[in-house]
CSV table of C-alpha atoms in Angstrom, one decimal:
chain,number,residue,atom,x,y,z
L,1,UNK,CA,25.9,-14.8,44.6
L,2,UNK,CA,24.2,-13.2,47.7
L,3,UNK,CA,22.0,-11.0,45.6
L,4,UNK,CA,21.2,-13.7,43.1
L,5,UNK,CA,20.2,-16.0,46.0
L,6,UNK,CA,18.0,-13.4,47.6
L,7,UNK,CA,16.4,-12.6,44.2
L,8,UNK,CA,15.5,-16.3,43.6
L,9,UNK,CA,14.6,-17.4,47.2
L,10,UNK,CA,14.3,-14.3,49.3
L,11,UNK,CA,10.5,-14.4,49.0
L,12,UNK,CA,10.5,-18.0,50.2
L,13,UNK,CA,13.1,-18.1,53.0
L,14,UNK,CA,13.8,-16.0,56.0
L,15,UNK,CA,17.1,-14.1,56.3
L,16,UNK,CA,18.5,-16.6,58.8
L,17,UNK,CA,18.0,-19.5,56.4
L,18,UNK,CA,19.4,-17.5,53.5
L,19,UNK,CA,22.5,-16.9,55.6
L,20,UNK,CA,22.9,-20.6,56.4
L,21,UNK,CA,22.6,-21.5,52.7
L,22,UNK,CA,25.4,-19.0,51.9
L,23,UNK,CA,27.6,-20.6,54.6
L,24,UNK,CA,27.2,-24.3,53.7
L,25,UNK,CA,26.1,-24.3,50.1
L,26,UNK,CA,28.4,-24.9,47.1
L,27,UNK,CA,27.9,-22.5,44.3
L,28,UNK,CA,28.2,-23.9,40.8
L,29,UNK,CA,28.0,-22.6,37.2
L,30,UNK,CA,27.4,-25.3,34.6
L,31,UNK,CA,27.2,-25.2,30.8
L,32,UNK,CA,24.3,-26.5,28.7
L,33,UNK,CA,24.4,-30.2,28.4
L,34,UNK,CA,26.3,-30.7,31.7
L,35,UNK,CA,25.2,-33.9,33.5
L,36,UNK,CA,24.5,-33.1,37.2
L,37,UNK,CA,23.0,-36.4,38.3
L,38,UNK,CA,23.3,-39.8,36.8
L,39,UNK,CA,21.0,-42.8,37.2
L,40,UNK,CA,22.5,-45.3,39.7
L,41,UNK,CA,24.7,-42.7,41.5
L,42,UNK,CA,24.4,-41.6,45.1
L,43,UNK,CA,23.3,-38.0,45.5
L,44,UNK,CA,25.3,-36.0,48.1
L,45,UNK,CA,23.4,-32.7,47.8
L,46,UNK,CA,20.2,-31.0,46.6
L,47,UNK,CA,20.3,-28.3,43.9
L,48,UNK,CA,18.7,-24.9,44.4
L,49,UNK,CA,18.5,-23.2,41.1
L,50,UNK,CA,19.6,-19.5,40.9
L,51,UNK,CA,19.2,-19.2,37.1
L,52,UNK,CA,18.9,-21.4,34.1
L,53,UNK,CA,17.1,-24.8,33.8
L,54,UNK,CA,17.7,-28.5,34.4
L,55,UNK,CA,15.8,-31.3,32.7
L,56,UNK,CA,14.9,-34.4,34.6
L,57,UNK,CA,14.8,-37.7,32.7
L,58,UNK,CA,14.0,-41.3,33.3
L,59,UNK,CA,15.5,-44.3,31.4
L,60,UNK,CA,14.0,-47.7,30.5
L,61,UNK,CA,15.8,-51.0,30.3
L,62,UNK,CA,16.7,-50.4,26.7
L,63,UNK,CA,18.4,-47.1,27.4
L,64,UNK,CA,15.6,-44.9,26.0
L,65,UNK,CA,15.0,-41.7,27.9
L,66,UNK,CA,11.7,-39.9,28.8
L,67,UNK,CA,11.6,-36.2,29.8
L,68,UNK,CA,9.7,-35.9,33.1
L,69,UNK,CA,9.9,-32.1,33.8
L,70,UNK,CA,12.2,-29.1,34.0
L,71,UNK,CA,13.6,-27.4,37.2
L,72,UNK,CA,13.9,-23.6,36.9
L,73,UNK,CA,14.9,-20.6,38.9
L,74,UNK,CA,13.7,-20.7,42.5
L,75,UNK,CA,13.0,-24.5,42.4
L,76,UNK,CA,14.6,-27.8,43.3
L,77,UNK,CA,14.2,-31.5,42.4
L,78,UNK,CA,12.0,-33.5,44.8
L,79,UNK,CA,13.4,-36.8,43.4
L,80,UNK,CA,16.9,-35.6,44.5
L,81,UNK,CA,15.5,-34.8,47.9
L,82,UNK,CA,14.0,-38.3,48.2
L,83,UNK,CA,17.3,-40.0,47.3
L,84,UNK,CA,19.3,-37.7,49.6
L,85,UNK,CA,17.1,-38.3,52.7
L,86,UNK,CA,16.8,-42.1,52.0
L,87,UNK,CA,20.5,-42.5,51.1
L,88,UNK,CA,19.4,-44.4,48.0
L,89,UNK,CA,20.8,-44.4,44.4
L,90,UNK,CA,19.4,-41.9,41.9
L,91,UNK,CA,16.6,-43.1,39.6
L,92,UNK,CA,16.7,-40.0,37.4
L,93,UNK,CA,19.2,-38.2,35.2
L,94,UNK,CA,19.6,-34.4,35.5
L,95,UNK,CA,21.1,-32.4,32.6
L,96,UNK,CA,21.5,-28.7,32.3
L,97,UNK,CA,19.1,-27.5,29.6
L,98,UNK,CA,21.0,-24.3,29.3
L,99,UNK,CA,23.8,-22.4,31.2
L,100,UNK,CA,22.7,-22.8,34.8
L,101,UNK,CA,23.7,-21.4,38.2
L,102,UNK,CA,22.9,-23.3,41.3
L,103,UNK,CA,23.7,-23.9,44.9
L,104,UNK,CA,24.2,-27.5,46.2
L,105,UNK,CA,22.9,-28.1,49.7
L,106,UNK,CA,24.5,-30.9,51.8
L,107,UNK,CA,22.3,-33.8,52.8
L,108,UNK,CA,22.6,-33.3,56.5
L,109,UNK,CA,21.4,-29.7,56.3
L,110,UNK,CA,18.2,-30.7,54.5
L,111,UNK,CA,17.1,-32.7,57.5
L,112,UNK,CA,18.2,-30.2,60.0
L,113,UNK,CA,16.4,-27.3,58.3
L,114,UNK,CA,13.2,-29.3,58.0
L,115,UNK,CA,13.0,-29.2,61.8
L,116,UNK,CA,14.5,-25.7,62.2
L,117,UNK,CA,12.7,-23.6,59.5
L,118,UNK,CA,9.0,-23.5,58.7
L,119,UNK,CA,9.8,-21.9,55.4
L,120,UNK,CA,12.1,-24.8,54.4
L,121,UNK,CA,9.3,-27.3,55.3
L,122,UNK,CA,6.8,-25.5,53.1
L,123,UNK,CA,9.3,-25.2,50.3
L,124,UNK,CA,10.1,-29.0,50.4
L,125,UNK,CA,6.4,-30.0,50.6
L,126,UNK,CA,5.5,-27.5,47.8
L,127,UNK,CA,8.3,-29.0,45.6
L,128,UNK,CA,7.0,-32.5,46.1
L,129,UNK,CA,3.5,-31.4,45.2
L,130,UNK,CA,4.6,-29.5,42.1
L,131,UNK,CA,6.9,-32.3,40.8
L,132,UNK,CA,4.2,-35.0,41.4
L,133,UNK,CA,1.7,-33.0,39.4
L,134,UNK,CA,4.2,-32.7,36.5
L,135,UNK,CA,5.0,-36.4,36.6
L,136,UNK,CA,1.2,-37.1,36.5
L,137,UNK,CA,0.9,-34.7,33.6
L,138,UNK,CA,3.6,-36.6,31.7
L,139,UNK,CA,2.0,-39.9,32.4
L,140,UNK,CA,-1.4,-38.6,31.2
L,141,UNK,CA,0.3,-37.2,28.1
L,142,UNK,CA,1.8,-40.6,27.3
L,143,UNK,CA,-1.5,-42.5,28.0
L,144,UNK,CA,-4.0,-40.2,26.4
L,145,UNK,CA,-2.3,-37.8,23.9
L,146,UNK,CA,-1.3,-38.6,20.4
L,147,UNK,CA,2.4,-38.2,19.5
L,148,UNK,CA,1.8,-35.1,17.4
L,149,UNK,CA,0.1,-33.4,20.4
L,150,UNK,CA,3.0,-34.4,22.7
L,151,UNK,CA,5.5,-33.1,20.2
L,152,UNK,CA,3.8,-29.7,20.0
L,153,UNK,CA,3.7,-29.5,23.8
L,154,UNK,CA,7.3,-30.5,24.0
L,155,UNK,CA,8.3,-27.7,21.5
L,156,UNK,CA,6.2,-25.1,23.3
L,157,UNK,CA,7.9,-26.0,26.6
L,158,UNK,CA,11.4,-25.9,25.1
L,159,UNK,CA,10.6,-22.4,23.8
L,160,UNK,CA,9.3,-21.3,27.2
L,161,UNK,CA,12.2,-22.7,29.2
L,162,UNK,CA,14.9,-21.4,26.9
L,163,UNK,CA,13.1,-18.1,26.1
L,164,UNK,CA,13.9,-18.4,22.4
L,165,UNK,CA,12.2,-19.8,19.3
L,166,UNK,CA,15.3,-21.7,18.2
L,167,UNK,CA,15.6,-25.3,19.4
L,168,UNK,CA,19.1,-26.8,19.2
L,169,UNK,CA,18.1,-30.5,19.4
L,170,UNK,CA,18.4,-33.2,16.7
L,171,UNK,CA,15.4,-35.2,15.7
L,172,UNK,CA,17.0,-38.2,17.4
L,173,UNK,CA,17.4,-36.3,20.7
L,174,UNK,CA,13.8,-35.2,20.7
L,175,UNK,CA,12.7,-38.8,20.0
L,176,UNK,CA,14.7,-39.9,23.0
L,177,UNK,CA,13.1,-37.4,25.3
L,178,UNK,CA,9.6,-38.2,24.1
L,179,UNK,CA,10.3,-42.0,24.2
L,180,UNK,CA,9.6,-42.3,20.5
L,181,UNK,CA,11.6,-43.0,17.3
L,182,UNK,CA,13.5,-40.6,15.1
L,183,UNK,CA,11.5,-41.6,12.0
L,184,UNK,CA,8.2,-40.7,13.8
L,185,UNK,CA,9.5,-37.4,15.1
L,186,UNK,CA,11.0,-36.4,11.7
L,187,UNK,CA,7.7,-37.2,10.0
L,188,UNK,CA,5.7,-35.1,12.5
L,189,UNK,CA,8.2,-32.2,12.3
L,190,UNK,CA,7.8,-32.3,8.5
L,191,UNK,CA,4.1,-32.1,8.9
L,192,UNK,CA,4.4,-29.1,11.2
L,193,UNK,CA,6.7,-27.4,8.7
L,194,UNK,CA,4.1,-27.9,5.9
L,195,UNK,CA,1.6,-26.3,8.2
L,196,UNK,CA,3.9,-23.3,8.7
L,197,UNK,CA,4.4,-24.0,12.4
L,198,UNK,CA,8.1,-24.6,12.3
L,199,UNK,CA,11.1,-24.3,9.9
L,200,UNK,CA,13.5,-27.2,9.9
L,201,UNK,CA,17.2,-26.4,9.5
L,202,UNK,CA,20.2,-28.7,9.4
L,203,UNK,CA,21.3,-28.0,12.9
L,204,UNK,CA,18.2,-26.6,14.6
L,205,UNK,CA,14.5,-26.1,14.5
L,206,UNK,CA,12.9,-22.6,14.4
L,207,UNK,CA,9.4,-22.4,16.0
L,208,UNK,CA,7.1,-20.0,14.1
L,209,UNK,CA,3.6,-20.4,15.4
L,210,UNK,CA,2.4,-23.1,17.8
């Protein structure tokens, strides 16, 4: 774990902070689909990703989900930080997109390190800036992009995050994450297949040329 942590965060944090993370952090390995944070629950720690990816989702009053962004190696979730510091319930759901390794940092250390380490302050502020831009991008996409454009961008991001052209999601799951309906997503995927952009299989989607 020491080498993995240094590889992911050594360029961001000084050695003293790395050592403290190793002392107080809880190392976890979670499988794809594992739910790390649930809406309405209190968050007791902040995740630092060593490898893999976590998707962050919001939910409306009808239970429909919307994908906000992904957290990847060397990153954390600013919304988790906000809930931790404010001692408030989570407003997001965090699910492992693929097999993921992470270190959970206790709440009290987050505040302590903000005063103690300049690199930690920069990391936290940078995370807020990055996540805010991603949320704004998601809002812009909903407000200004057509659903076919949103679907293409979604598929591209899935391919990038998972580093493979196979997407193991049902049409219904994709519809949930794009806050659409299965019928609409299926129709658009069929259109992409006719254009030679994807191949639809019973259990997965193969991305050919987007």
